[in-house]
Amino acid sequence: MMVFRTLCLVFLVLAKGCLAQLDVCGKATLNTKIVGGQNANLGSWPWQVSLQVQGFHFCGGSLINNGWVLSAAHCFGSYKAPQVTVVLGLYNLSGNNPNKVSRSLTAAIINPNYNSQTNDNDLSLLQLSSLVTFNDYITPVCLAAPGSTFFTNTMTWVTGWGNIGNAVTLPSPGTLQEVQVPIVGNRKCNCLYGIGTITSNMLCAGLLQGGKDSCQGDSGGPLVIKQGSQWIQAGIVSFGEKCAAPNFPGVYASVSQYKNWIDQVITTDQPGFIQFTSSGSNSDLQVTCNNLPPYTTPAPTTAAPVVCGSAKLNNLTGTGSSLASAGTWPWIASLQLNGTHVCGGTLISQQFVVSSADCFSSSTKPSDWTVKLGRLNQNGSNPNEVSVTVTNITFSQGDSNDIAVLQLSSMPTLSNYIQPICVDQGNNNFSVGTQCWAAGWGTGGGAQQTLQQFSTVIVNCGNTSSSNSICTEALPIEQTTKGGSLMCKIGQSWIQAAVLTLASNSSNSTNNSTNDSTNVASSNSTISTKSLPDVLILKKDIQTFTKINTFISFLKSTVDSFPPAVANSSSSSSSSSSSTSGCQALSSLSVASVFLSLLALIQSFVL
């Protein structure tokens, strides 16, 4: 019972940690006067906050996770953190606000490079006195990631409770204002303000003819832009020449320049950064004026060679099952049918993903499918995610356990969160006792349906032929986790040994003889052996997979080429290391088995 309670406590802690993460950013469920603007709809901009001193609004800000607000540094020239109240879910500055939540500040952290004379690096991070709960009226915004591009005339939105004209205050009841303004390129903006005024840490937006702009009281508020279904904050209201004056667009701190600093300050529940990419060409590059240096094309850089099996953020040790963290398995893909996750998959080159053939029983039409790479959560924020459509699906033609190869419409940019795995081509020795892993999205991933990871070890296949099969201790594979990868590390590289498939029976079976002590479960058959009742002896199931190298001729004819491994490791050396680690893995095997069995027991109690 004590073990049961301990496991329950562990899972409660894991669940709490999962729920404490950033659930979603940039989602404005209710989004269907700044100068020249209009009243916003209630709940349209749920990240907008009001900074107040003694009940009076003086600056704006944006909620970026459940405990931090992003604002401008110059807002704190006269006020200190203990004086300031942050009001979230606010719609009107006066009157009834049923969705309003207030927090005091425990810290106001000014960017260390802020220059009050030039307004460069004009941003601050504000720590709330306690965490807030997200709802339709209080939601964090996503932040523009490094490498984002905002070309001239890209349309953005600015929100706030500032003046609606020069020295014209917002009339009662002080309803939140919104205005749409186009990006003005930095070269053009420098020509207008004076060469050198606009730095690479700034963005400009506004109508050159004037009439629409942010104004006094809007400072610190967000400049946002929509990409897909998410709103991304590109800028922070900083300064301007009067308000909405012709040829003087508003100037904003460029959020994408500050990811490193923000991540250094906020070390837990970090905000979601998403790269925004403008379409078309950037006309600002052709802008010239007196004393403006000509634009020079950056020297081309040599791309790093593509390798397979590299997971720089994978620091796993030990055994068992747990929730994965971002970048642990950078080749794992979510295969989605018309927007719904169906199966897992594995990136095996820059443009090809392999999965189980029976994942496509509902549709074999490529246009129905989308591949999500860099994904961690099925629900919530995925700042490292790339979504790619499918142009072709090819199926192997074996007797059973066929695989499918999906050709992507484009090659995703590789990163610590998106990498191909190495495919075993028959030159690796997965000896008995080798520790391997599987990962996928199934039940038990918490509210965010976070990617789960499971350790196992290679075992003897018994009476099953090992020439085309590889056997492991049974894994909790579900419909939504199949298609993924059985992953084993050889040397410095992670190798895909098999494609995950469902077992027809993965439960312990019993009968009346002790001659055999192992049950074998495969994707197409179960070999039941005689054993004593479970109350007397606990049997371990064995899962059988078809080796991926069985399909190597098909894969080589379908995939253009496979990237090389991170480092070459000979079969003999890998076999030796596997034997050593295998003894350690086998010593903890019984613990892992009991752990998984107790998990099943917990589920039975809950149900």
Coordinates of C-alpha atoms in Angstrom, one line a residue:
M1 CA 0.0 0.0 0.0
M2 CA 2.9 2.3 0.8
V3 CA 4.3 1.7 -2.8
F4 CA 0.8 2.4 -4.2
R5 CA 0.6 5.7 -2.3
T6 CA 4.1 6.7 -3.3
L7 CA 3.3 6.0 -7.0
C8 CA 0.1 8.0 -6.7
L9 CA 2.1 10.9 -5.2
V10 CA 4.6 10.7 -8.0
F11 CA 1.9 10.8 -10.6
L12 CA 0.2 13.7 -8.9
V13 CA 3.4 15.6 -8.9
L14 CA 4.0 14.9 -12.6
A15 CA 0.4 15.9 -13.4
K16 CA 0.8 19.1 -11.4
G17 CA 4.0 19.9 -13.2
C18 CA 2.4 19.3 -16.6
L19 CA -0.6 21.5 -15.8
A20 CA 1.7 24.2 -14.6
Q21 CA 3.2 24.5 -18.0
L22 CA 2.2 27.1 -20.5
D23 CA -1.1 25.6 -21.8
V24 CA -1.6 27.8 -24.9
C25 CA -0.3 31.1 -26.2
G26 CA -1.7 33.4 -28.8
K27 CA -5.2 31.9 -28.7
A28 CA -7.9 34.6 -28.6
T29 CA -11.1 32.6 -28.5
L30 CA -13.4 35.7 -28.6
N31 CA -11.4 37.5 -31.2
T32 CA -13.6 37.3 -34.3
K33 CA -8.8 54.2 -29.2
I34 CA -5.4 54.3 -29.9
V35 CA -5.4 57.1 -32.5
G36 CA -7.8 56.3 -35.3
G37 CA -8.8 53.1 -33.7
Q38 CA -12.0 51.6 -32.4
N39 CA -13.4 49.8 -29.4
A40 CA -12.2 46.3 -29.1
N41 CA -14.6 43.4 -28.5
L42 CA -14.7 41.9 -25.0
G43 CA -12.0 39.2 -24.8
S44 CA -10.5 40.0 -28.2
W45 CA -7.0 40.6 -26.7
P46 CA -6.8 38.4 -23.6
W47 CA -3.1 39.0 -23.0
Q48 CA -3.5 42.8 -22.7
V49 CA -2.9 44.1 -19.2
S50 CA -3.2 47.5 -17.6
L51 CA -0.4 48.8 -15.3
Q52 CA -1.9 51.0 -12.6
V53 CA -0.8 53.1 -9.7
Q54 CA -3.5 53.9 -7.1
G55 CA -6.1 52.9 -9.6
F56 CA -4.9 55.0 -12.5
H57 CA -3.7 53.5 -15.7
F58 CA -0.3 54.6 -16.9
C59 CA 1.1 51.9 -19.2
G60 CA 0.1 48.7 -21.0
G61 CA 1.7 45.3 -21.1
S62 CA 1.2 41.7 -22.2
L63 CA 0.8 38.4 -20.4
I64 CA 3.4 36.0 -21.6
N65 CA 2.9 33.1 -19.2
N66 CA 1.0 32.5 -16.0
G67 CA 3.4 34.6 -13.9
W68 CA 5.1 37.2 -16.1
V69 CA 4.2 40.3 -18.0
L70 CA 6.2 42.0 -20.8
S71 CA 6.2 45.8 -20.9
A72 CA 8.4 48.7 -21.7
A73 CA 11.4 49.8 -19.7
H74 CA 10.5 53.5 -19.8
C75 CA 7.3 52.8 -18.0
F76 CA 9.3 52.4 -14.8
G77 CA 11.2 55.7 -14.9
S78 CA 9.0 57.1 -12.2
Y79 CA 7.4 54.1 -10.5
K80 CA 8.9 51.1 -8.6
A81 CA 7.5 47.6 -8.6
P82 CA 5.8 47.8 -5.1
Q83 CA 3.7 50.8 -6.3
V84 CA 2.3 49.0 -9.4
T85 CA -0.8 46.9 -9.8
V86 CA -1.3 44.7 -12.8
V87 CA -4.9 44.3 -14.0
L88 CA -5.7 41.4 -16.3
G89 CA -9.0 40.6 -18.0
L90 CA -9.8 44.3 -18.1
Y91 CA -12.1 45.8 -20.7
N92 CA -13.2 49.2 -19.3
L93 CA -10.9 51.4 -17.1
S94 CA -14.0 52.3 -15.1
G95 CA -17.3 50.6 -14.4
N96 CA -18.0 46.9 -14.1
N97 CA -15.4 44.4 -15.2
P98 CA -16.5 40.9 -14.2
N99 CA -13.4 39.2 -15.7
K100 CA -10.9 41.4 -14.0
V101 CA -8.0 39.9 -12.0
S102 CA -5.4 42.0 -10.1
R103 CA -1.9 41.2 -9.1
S104 CA 0.8 43.2 -7.4
L105 CA 4.4 43.0 -8.6
T106 CA 7.3 41.2 -6.9
A107 CA 9.8 42.4 -9.4
A108 CA 10.2 44.8 -12.3
I109 CA 13.3 43.8 -14.3
I110 CA 14.6 46.3 -16.8
N111 CA 16.6 45.1 -19.7
P112 CA 20.2 45.8 -18.7
N113 CA 21.0 47.4 -22.0
Y114 CA 18.1 49.9 -21.9
N115 CA 19.2 53.4 -23.0
S116 CA 16.8 56.1 -21.9
Q117 CA 18.4 58.6 -24.2
T118 CA 18.1 56.5 -27.4
N119 CA 15.2 54.3 -26.3
D120 CA 17.1 51.3 -27.4
N121 CA 16.3 48.0 -25.7
D122 CA 13.1 49.4 -24.2
L123 CA 11.6 46.4 -22.5
S124 CA 11.0 45.1 -19.0
L125 CA 9.8 41.9 -17.4
L126 CA 7.3 42.1 -14.6
Q127 CA 6.9 39.2 -12.1
L128 CA 3.4 38.8 -10.7
S129 CA 2.8 38.3 -7.0
S130 CA 1.0 35.0 -7.7
L131 CA 0.1 32.9 -10.8
V132 CA -3.0 33.5 -12.8
T133 CA -5.5 31.0 -14.3
F134 CA -6.0 31.1 -18.0
N135 CA -9.5 31.5 -19.4
D136 CA -11.2 33.2 -22.4
Y137 CA -10.3 36.7 -21.0
I138 CA -6.8 35.9 -19.6
T139 CA -4.5 34.1 -22.0
P140 CA -0.8 34.6 -22.8
V141 CA 0.4 35.8 -26.1
C142 CA 3.1 34.0 -28.2
L143 CA 6.4 35.9 -28.8
A144 CA 8.2 36.4 -32.0
A145 CA 11.2 34.0 -32.2
P146 CA 14.6 35.0 -33.5
G147 CA 14.7 34.9 -37.3
S148 CA 11.2 36.3 -37.6
T149 CA 10.7 38.6 -40.6
F150 CA 8.3 41.6 -40.8
F151 CA 8.3 43.0 -44.3
T152 CA 7.0 46.4 -45.2
N153 CA 3.1 46.6 -45.3
T154 CA 2.7 43.5 -43.2
M155 CA -0.5 44.3 -41.2
T156 CA -0.4 44.3 -37.4
W157 CA -2.6 45.3 -34.5
V158 CA -1.9 47.6 -31.6
T159 CA -4.1 47.7 -28.4
G160 CA -4.3 49.9 -25.3
W161 CA -6.1 52.4 -23.2
G162 CA -3.9 55.4 -24.2
N163 CA -4.8 58.8 -25.5
I164 CA -6.8 58.8 -28.7
G165 CA -5.1 62.0 -30.0
N166 CA -2.5 64.5 -28.9
A167 CA -3.6 65.5 -25.4
V168 CA -7.0 63.8 -26.0
T169 CA -7.7 61.3 -23.3
L170 CA -9.8 58.2 -23.8
P171 CA -13.4 59.1 -22.9
S172 CA -15.3 57.2 -20.1
P173 CA -15.7 54.3 -19.6
G174 CA -12.3 53.9 -21.1
T175 CA -12.9 50.9 -23.4
L176 CA -9.9 49.0 -24.7
Q177 CA -8.9 50.3 -28.1
E178 CA -7.5 48.5 -31.2
V179 CA -6.0 49.8 -34.4
Q180 CA -4.6 48.1 -37.4
V181 CA -1.3 49.5 -38.8
P182 CA 1.2 48.3 -41.4
I183 CA 4.9 47.6 -40.8
V184 CA 7.2 50.3 -42.0
G185 CA 10.7 48.9 -42.8
N186 CA 13.6 50.0 -40.7
R187 CA 15.5 51.6 -43.6
K188 CA 12.4 53.8 -44.4
C189 CA 11.9 54.5 -40.7
N190 CA 15.5 55.6 -40.3
C191 CA 15.1 58.0 -43.2
L192 CA 12.1 59.5 -41.5
Y193 CA 13.4 59.8 -38.0
G194 CA 17.0 60.5 -38.8
I195 CA 19.8 58.0 -39.7
G196 CA 20.8 56.0 -36.6
T197 CA 17.6 56.6 -34.6
I198 CA 16.1 53.2 -35.5
T199 CA 18.3 50.3 -34.5
S200 CA 18.0 46.6 -35.3
N201 CA 16.3 46.2 -31.9
M202 CA 13.3 48.2 -33.1
L203 CA 10.3 47.9 -35.4
C204 CA 8.2 50.6 -36.9
A205 CA 4.5 50.5 -37.8
G206 CA 1.9 53.1 -38.9
L207 CA 0.4 55.0 -41.8
L208 CA 2.8 57.4 -43.5
Q209 CA -0.2 59.7 -44.1
G210 CA -0.8 59.7 -40.3
G211 CA -4.1 59.2 -38.5
K212 CA -3.5 55.8 -36.9
D213 CA -1.0 55.2 -34.2
S214 CA -0.3 54.3 -30.6
C215 CA -0.1 57.2 -28.1
Q216 CA 0.6 58.2 -24.5
G217 CA -0.7 55.5 -22.2
D218 CA -0.2 52.7 -24.7
S219 CA 3.5 52.4 -23.9
G220 CA 4.5 48.8 -23.0
G221 CA 1.5 47.4 -24.8
P222 CA 1.7 44.7 -27.6
L223 CA 2.0 45.0 -31.3
V224 CA 0.7 41.6 -32.5
I225 CA 0.3 39.8 -35.8
K226 CA -1.6 36.6 -36.6
Q227 CA 0.0 33.5 -38.1
G228 CA -2.4 30.6 -38.6
S229 CA -4.5 30.4 -35.5
Q230 CA -2.0 32.1 -33.2
W231 CA -1.3 35.7 -32.3
I232 CA 2.4 36.6 -32.1
Q233 CA 3.7 39.7 -30.3
A234 CA 6.2 41.3 -32.6
G235 CA 6.7 44.6 -30.8
I236 CA 6.3 46.6 -27.6
V237 CA 5.0 50.2 -27.8
S238 CA 8.1 52.4 -27.2
F239 CA 8.1 55.9 -28.7
G240 CA 7.1 58.2 -31.6
E241 CA 6.8 61.8 -32.8
K242 CA 3.6 63.0 -31.2
C243 CA 0.8 60.7 -32.1
A244 CA -0.2 59.6 -35.6
A245 CA 1.8 62.4 -37.1
P246 CA 2.4 62.1 -40.9
N247 CA 5.7 60.5 -41.8
F248 CA 6.4 59.4 -38.2
P249 CA 5.2 55.8 -37.6
G250 CA 5.2 54.4 -34.1
V251 CA 8.4 52.8 -32.9
Y252 CA 8.4 49.5 -31.0
A253 CA 10.9 47.3 -29.3
S254 CA 11.4 44.2 -31.5
V255 CA 10.6 41.2 -29.3
S256 CA 12.4 38.6 -31.5
Q257 CA 15.7 40.2 -30.5
Y258 CA 15.3 39.3 -26.8
K259 CA 14.6 35.5 -26.5
N260 CA 17.9 34.8 -24.8
W261 CA 17.4 37.5 -22.2
I262 CA 13.8 36.5 -21.6
D263 CA 14.8 32.9 -21.2
Q264 CA 17.5 33.9 -18.8
V265 CA 15.1 35.7 -16.6
I266 CA 12.1 33.3 -16.8
T267 CA 13.6 29.9 -16.1
T268 CA 10.4 27.9 -15.6
D269 CA 7.2 27.8 -17.6
Q270 CA 9.0 29.7 -20.3
P271 CA 7.0 31.7 -22.8
G272 CA 6.2 30.3 -26.2
F273 CA 8.3 31.7 -29.1
I274 CA 7.1 31.2 -32.6
Q275 CA 9.0 32.3 -35.8
F276 CA 6.9 34.6 -38.0
T277 CA 7.8 34.6 -41.7
S278 CA 6.5 37.3 -44.0
S279 CA 5.4 36.4 -47.5
G280 CA 6.7 38.0 -50.7
S281 CA 9.7 40.2 -50.8
N282 CA 10.9 43.0 -48.6
S283 CA 10.6 46.3 -50.5
D284 CA 12.4 48.1 -47.7
L285 CA 15.7 46.8 -48.9
Q286 CA 15.5 49.1 -51.9
V287 CA 14.9 52.3 -49.8
T288 CA 17.6 55.0 -50.0
C289 CA 18.0 58.5 -48.6
N290 CA 20.8 60.8 -47.7
N291 CA 23.5 59.3 -45.5
L292 CA 21.7 55.9 -45.4
P293 CA 24.3 53.2 -46.2
P294 CA 23.2 50.9 -49.0
Y295 CA 21.9 47.5 -48.1
T296 CA 24.4 44.7 -48.4
T297 CA 23.5 41.1 -48.9
P298 CA 24.9 39.0 -46.0
A299 CA 27.7 36.6 -47.1
P300 CA 26.3 33.1 -47.6
T301 CA 27.1 30.7 -44.9
T302 CA 27.9 27.1 -45.3
A303 CA 25.2 24.9 -43.9
A304 CA 26.2 22.3 -41.4
P305 CA 26.2 18.8 -42.8
V306 CA 23.0 16.8 -42.1
V307 CA 23.6 13.8 -39.9
C308 CA 21.2 11.3 -38.3
G309 CA 20.6 10.2 -34.8
S310 CA 21.7 13.4 -33.1
A311 CA 19.6 14.4 -30.1
K312 CA 21.6 17.1 -28.2
L313 CA 18.9 17.7 -25.7
N314 CA 18.5 14.0 -24.8
N315 CA 20.0 13.5 -21.4
L316 CA 18.0 10.4 -20.4
T317 CA 19.4 8.0 -17.8
G318 CA 17.7 5.1 -16.0
T319 CA 14.6 3.2 -17.0
G320 CA 10.8 3.4 -16.7
S321 CA 8.3 5.8 -18.3
S322 CA 7.8 9.5 -18.0
L323 CA 6.8 12.6 -19.9
A324 CA 9.3 13.7 -22.5
S325 CA 10.8 17.2 -22.6
A326 CA 11.3 19.3 -25.7
G327 CA 14.0 18.0 -28.0
T328 CA 14.5 14.6 -26.4
W329 CA 13.2 12.8 -29.4
P330 CA 13.6 15.3 -32.3
W331 CA 12.6 12.8 -35.0
I332 CA 9.2 11.8 -33.6
A333 CA 6.4 13.1 -35.8
S334 CA 2.6 13.4 -35.2
L335 CA 0.7 12.2 -38.3
Q336 CA -2.6 14.1 -38.5
L337 CA -5.6 13.2 -40.6
N338 CA -7.6 16.4 -41.3
G339 CA -6.1 18.0 -38.2
T340 CA -6.5 15.1 -35.8
H341 CA -3.6 13.0 -34.5
V342 CA -3.8 9.4 -35.6
C343 CA -0.3 7.9 -35.4
G344 CA 3.3 8.5 -34.7
G345 CA 6.0 8.6 -37.3
T346 CA 9.7 9.1 -37.6
L347 CA 11.8 11.5 -39.6
I348 CA 14.4 9.4 -41.4
S349 CA 15.7 12.1 -43.8
Q350 CA 14.9 15.7 -44.4
Q351 CA 11.9 15.0 -46.6
F352 CA 10.7 11.5 -45.6
V353 CA 8.8 10.1 -42.6
V354 CA 8.3 6.4 -41.9
S355 CA 5.3 5.0 -40.1
S356 CA 3.1 1.9 -39.9
A357 CA 1.0 1.1 -43.0
D358 CA -2.2 0.4 -41.0
C359 CA -2.3 4.0 -39.8
F360 CA -3.7 4.8 -43.2
S361 CA -6.8 2.6 -43.2
S362 CA -9.1 5.7 -43.1
S363 CA -7.4 7.5 -46.0
T364 CA -4.4 7.0 -48.3
K365 CA -4.9 10.4 -49.9
P366 CA -1.7 12.5 -49.2
S367 CA -3.7 15.8 -49.2
D368 CA -5.7 14.6 -46.1
W369 CA -2.5 14.3 -44.1
T370 CA -0.2 16.7 -42.2
V371 CA 3.0 15.9 -40.4
K372 CA 3.9 17.9 -37.3
L373 CA 7.6 17.9 -36.4
G374 CA 9.1 19.4 -33.3
R375 CA 5.8 18.8 -31.4
L376 CA 5.8 18.1 -27.7
N377 CA 2.1 18.6 -26.7
Q378 CA -1.0 17.6 -28.5
N379 CA -2.8 20.3 -26.5
G380 CA -1.1 23.7 -25.8
S381 CA 1.9 25.6 -27.0
N382 CA 4.5 24.0 -29.3
P383 CA 7.0 26.9 -30.1
N384 CA 9.4 24.5 -31.9
E385 CA 6.8 22.9 -34.1
V386 CA 6.9 22.9 -37.9
S387 CA 3.8 21.7 -39.9
V388 CA 4.4 20.1 -43.3
T389 CA 1.9 18.8 -45.8
V390 CA 2.4 15.4 -47.6
T391 CA 2.8 14.9 -51.3
N392 CA 3.1 11.2 -51.6
I393 CA 2.5 8.0 -49.5
T394 CA 4.2 4.8 -50.5
F395 CA 3.6 1.4 -48.9
S396 CA 5.8 -1.6 -48.7
Q397 CA 4.5 -4.9 -50.1
G398 CA 5.4 -7.5 -47.5
D399 CA 3.4 -10.3 -46.1
S400 CA 2.6 -8.5 -42.8
N401 CA 3.5 -5.5 -40.7
D402 CA 3.9 -3.3 -43.7
I403 CA 5.4 0.2 -43.4
A404 CA 4.6 3.5 -45.1
V405 CA 6.9 6.3 -46.2
L406 CA 5.5 9.8 -46.4
Q407 CA 7.2 12.3 -48.7
L408 CA 7.0 15.9 -47.3
S409 CA 6.1 18.9 -49.5
S410 CA 9.2 20.7 -48.2
M411 CA 12.3 20.1 -46.1
P412 CA 11.9 21.5 -42.6
T413 CA 14.8 23.5 -41.1
L414 CA 16.7 21.2 -38.8
S415 CA 17.2 22.3 -35.2
N416 CA 17.7 20.7 -31.7
Y417 CA 14.0 19.9 -31.9
I418 CA 13.8 18.5 -35.5
Q419 CA 16.4 15.9 -36.6
P420 CA 16.3 12.7 -38.6
I421 CA 17.0 9.4 -36.8
C422 CA 19.4 6.8 -38.3
V423 CA 17.7 3.7 -39.9
D424 CA 19.2 0.3 -39.1
Q425 CA 20.4 -1.1 -42.4
G426 CA 21.4 -4.5 -40.9
N427 CA 24.8 -3.4 -39.8
N428 CA 24.0 -2.9 -36.1
N429 CA 24.0 -5.5 -33.3
F430 CA 21.1 -5.1 -30.9
S431 CA 22.2 -7.8 -28.5
V432 CA 20.1 -9.1 -25.6
G433 CA 20.0 -6.6 -22.8
T434 CA 20.4 -3.5 -25.0
Q435 CA 18.3 -0.7 -23.6
C436 CA 16.0 0.9 -26.1
W437 CA 13.1 3.5 -26.0
A438 CA 9.8 4.2 -27.5
A439 CA 7.8 7.4 -27.5
G440 CA 4.4 8.5 -28.4
W441 CA 1.2 10.3 -27.6
G442 CA -1.3 8.2 -25.7
T443 CA -3.3 8.1 -22.5
G444 CA -1.4 9.4 -19.5
G445 CA 0.0 12.5 -21.1
G446 CA -1.8 14.9 -18.8
A447 CA -4.0 17.8 -19.8
Q448 CA -1.5 18.8 -22.5
Q449 CA -1.3 15.3 -23.9
T450 CA 2.5 15.5 -23.6
L451 CA 4.7 13.1 -25.5
Q452 CA 5.5 10.0 -23.3
Q453 CA 8.6 8.0 -23.3
F454 CA 9.1 4.3 -22.3
S455 CA 12.3 2.3 -21.8
T456 CA 12.6 -1.3 -22.6
V457 CA 15.3 -3.9 -23.3
I458 CA 16.1 -6.3 -26.1
V459 CA 15.2 -9.9 -25.1
N460 CA 15.5 -13.3 -26.7
C461 CA 12.7 -14.0 -29.1
G462 CA 12.3 -17.6 -28.0
N463 CA 10.7 -19.7 -30.7
T464 CA 10.2 -16.7 -33.0
S465 CA 12.8 -16.3 -35.8
S466 CA 15.2 -13.5 -35.0
S467 CA 16.4 -13.0 -38.6
N468 CA 13.5 -10.6 -39.3
S469 CA 12.3 -10.0 -35.8
I470 CA 13.5 -8.0 -32.8
C471 CA 11.9 -8.7 -29.4
T472 CA 11.6 -6.4 -26.3
E473 CA 9.9 -6.4 -23.0
A474 CA 6.3 -5.5 -23.7
L475 CA 5.6 -1.8 -24.3
P476 CA 2.3 0.1 -23.7
I477 CA 1.6 0.8 -27.4
E478 CA -1.8 2.3 -28.2
Q479 CA -3.5 3.2 -31.4
T480 CA -2.2 6.7 -31.2
T481 CA 1.4 5.7 -30.4
K482 CA 1.9 3.1 -33.1
G483 CA 3.9 4.1 -36.2
G484 CA 6.6 5.5 -34.0
S485 CA 10.1 4.1 -33.5
L486 CA 11.9 1.6 -31.4
M487 CA 15.0 3.6 -30.7
C488 CA 18.4 2.3 -29.5
K489 CA 21.6 4.3 -29.0
I490 CA 24.7 2.8 -30.6
G491 CA 27.8 4.9 -29.9
Q492 CA 26.8 8.5 -30.4
S493 CA 23.8 7.9 -32.7
W494 CA 20.2 6.9 -32.1
I495 CA 19.1 4.1 -34.4
Q496 CA 15.6 3.1 -35.4
A497 CA 15.4 -0.7 -35.0
A498 CA 11.7 -1.1 -35.8
V499 CA 8.4 0.6 -36.5
L500 CA 6.0 0.4 -33.5
T501 CA 3.0 -1.8 -34.2
L502 CA 0.1 -2.9 -32.0
A503 CA 0.3 -6.3 -30.3
S504 CA -2.8 -8.4 -30.5
N505 CA -2.3 -9.3 -26.8
S506 CA 0.0 -7.5 -24.4
S507 CA -1.5 -8.8 -21.1
N508 CA 0.0 -11.5 -18.9
S509 CA -1.6 -14.9 -19.7
T510 CA -1.7 -18.0 -17.4
N511 CA -2.0 -21.7 -17.6
N512 CA -0.8 -24.8 -15.7
S513 CA 2.8 -25.6 -16.5
T514 CA 6.1 -24.1 -15.5
N515 CA 8.1 -25.5 -18.4
D516 CA 8.1 -22.0 -20.2
S517 CA 8.2 -18.8 -18.3
T518 CA 7.7 -16.2 -21.0
N519 CA 4.7 -15.0 -23.1
V520 CA 5.3 -13.7 -26.6
A521 CA 3.1 -11.0 -28.1
S522 CA 3.6 -9.8 -31.6
S523 CA 1.7 -7.5 -34.0
N524 CA 0.1 -10.5 -35.7
S525 CA 0.2 -13.4 -33.2
T526 CA 0.4 -14.4 -29.5
I527 CA 2.2 -17.5 -28.3
S528 CA 0.7 -18.5 -25.0
T529 CA 2.8 -20.7 -22.8
K530 CA 1.7 -22.7 -19.7
S531 CA 2.4 -21.1 -16.4
L532 CA 1.3 -21.0 -12.8
P533 CA -1.6 -18.6 -11.9
D534 CA -0.6 -14.9 -11.6
V535 CA -1.1 -15.0 -7.9
L536 CA 1.9 -17.3 -7.6
I537 CA 4.2 -16.0 -10.2
L538 CA 4.3 -12.8 -12.3
K539 CA 5.0 -13.4 -16.0
K540 CA 6.7 -10.9 -18.3
D541 CA 5.3 -10.4 -21.8
I542 CA 7.5 -10.1 -24.8
Q543 CA 6.7 -7.9 -27.8
T544 CA 7.9 -8.8 -31.2
F545 CA 8.5 -6.3 -34.0
T546 CA 9.6 -6.7 -37.6
K547 CA 13.1 -5.3 -38.0
I548 CA 13.2 -2.2 -40.0
N549 CA 16.2 -3.5 -42.0
T550 CA 13.7 -6.1 -43.4
F551 CA 12.4 -3.2 -45.5
I552 CA 15.7 -1.7 -46.4
S553 CA 15.4 -2.4 -50.2
F554 CA 12.0 -0.7 -50.2
L555 CA 13.3 2.2 -48.1
K556 CA 16.4 2.8 -50.3
S557 CA 14.2 2.8 -53.5
T558 CA 11.7 5.2 -51.9
V559 CA 14.0 7.6 -49.9
D560 CA 16.5 9.7 -51.9
S561 CA 19.3 9.0 -49.4
F562 CA 19.9 8.5 -45.7
P563 CA 22.1 11.0 -43.9
P564 CA 25.3 9.7 -42.2
A565 CA 25.4 8.9 -38.5
V566 CA 26.8 11.4 -35.9
A567 CA 29.8 9.2 -35.4
N568 CA 30.8 5.8 -36.8
S569 CA 30.6 3.0 -34.3
S570 CA 31.7 -0.6 -35.3
S571 CA 29.4 -3.5 -34.6
S572 CA 31.9 -5.1 -32.3
S573 CA 32.3 -2.1 -30.1
S574 CA 28.6 -1.5 -29.9
S575 CA 28.1 -5.1 -29.1
S576 CA 30.6 -4.9 -26.2
S577 CA 29.1 -1.8 -24.8
S578 CA 25.6 -3.2 -25.2
S579 CA 26.6 -6.3 -23.2
T580 CA 27.9 -4.2 -20.3
S581 CA 24.9 -1.8 -20.3
G582 CA 22.6 -4.8 -20.8
C583 CA 23.6 -6.3 -17.4
Q584 CA 22.7 -3.0 -15.8
A585 CA 19.5 -2.8 -17.7
L586 CA 18.5 -6.4 -16.8
S587 CA 19.3 -5.7 -13.1
S588 CA 16.6 -3.0 -13.2
L589 CA 14.3 -4.9 -15.5
S590 CA 12.2 -6.4 -12.6
V591 CA 11.8 -3.0 -11.1
A592 CA 10.5 -1.6 -14.4
S593 CA 8.2 -4.5 -14.8
V594 CA 6.7 -4.1 -11.3
F595 CA 6.5 -0.3 -11.9
L596 CA 4.4 -0.8 -15.1
S597 CA 2.3 -3.5 -13.4
L598 CA 1.6 -1.1 -10.5
L599 CA 0.6 1.6 -13.0
A600 CA -2.0 -0.8 -14.4
L601 CA -3.2 -1.5 -10.8
I602 CA -3.5 2.2 -10.2
Q603 CA -5.6 2.6 -13.3
S604 CA -7.9 -0.2 -12.2
F605 CA -8.4 1.5 -8.8
V606 CA -9.2 4.8 -10.5
L607 CA -11.6 3.2 -13.0

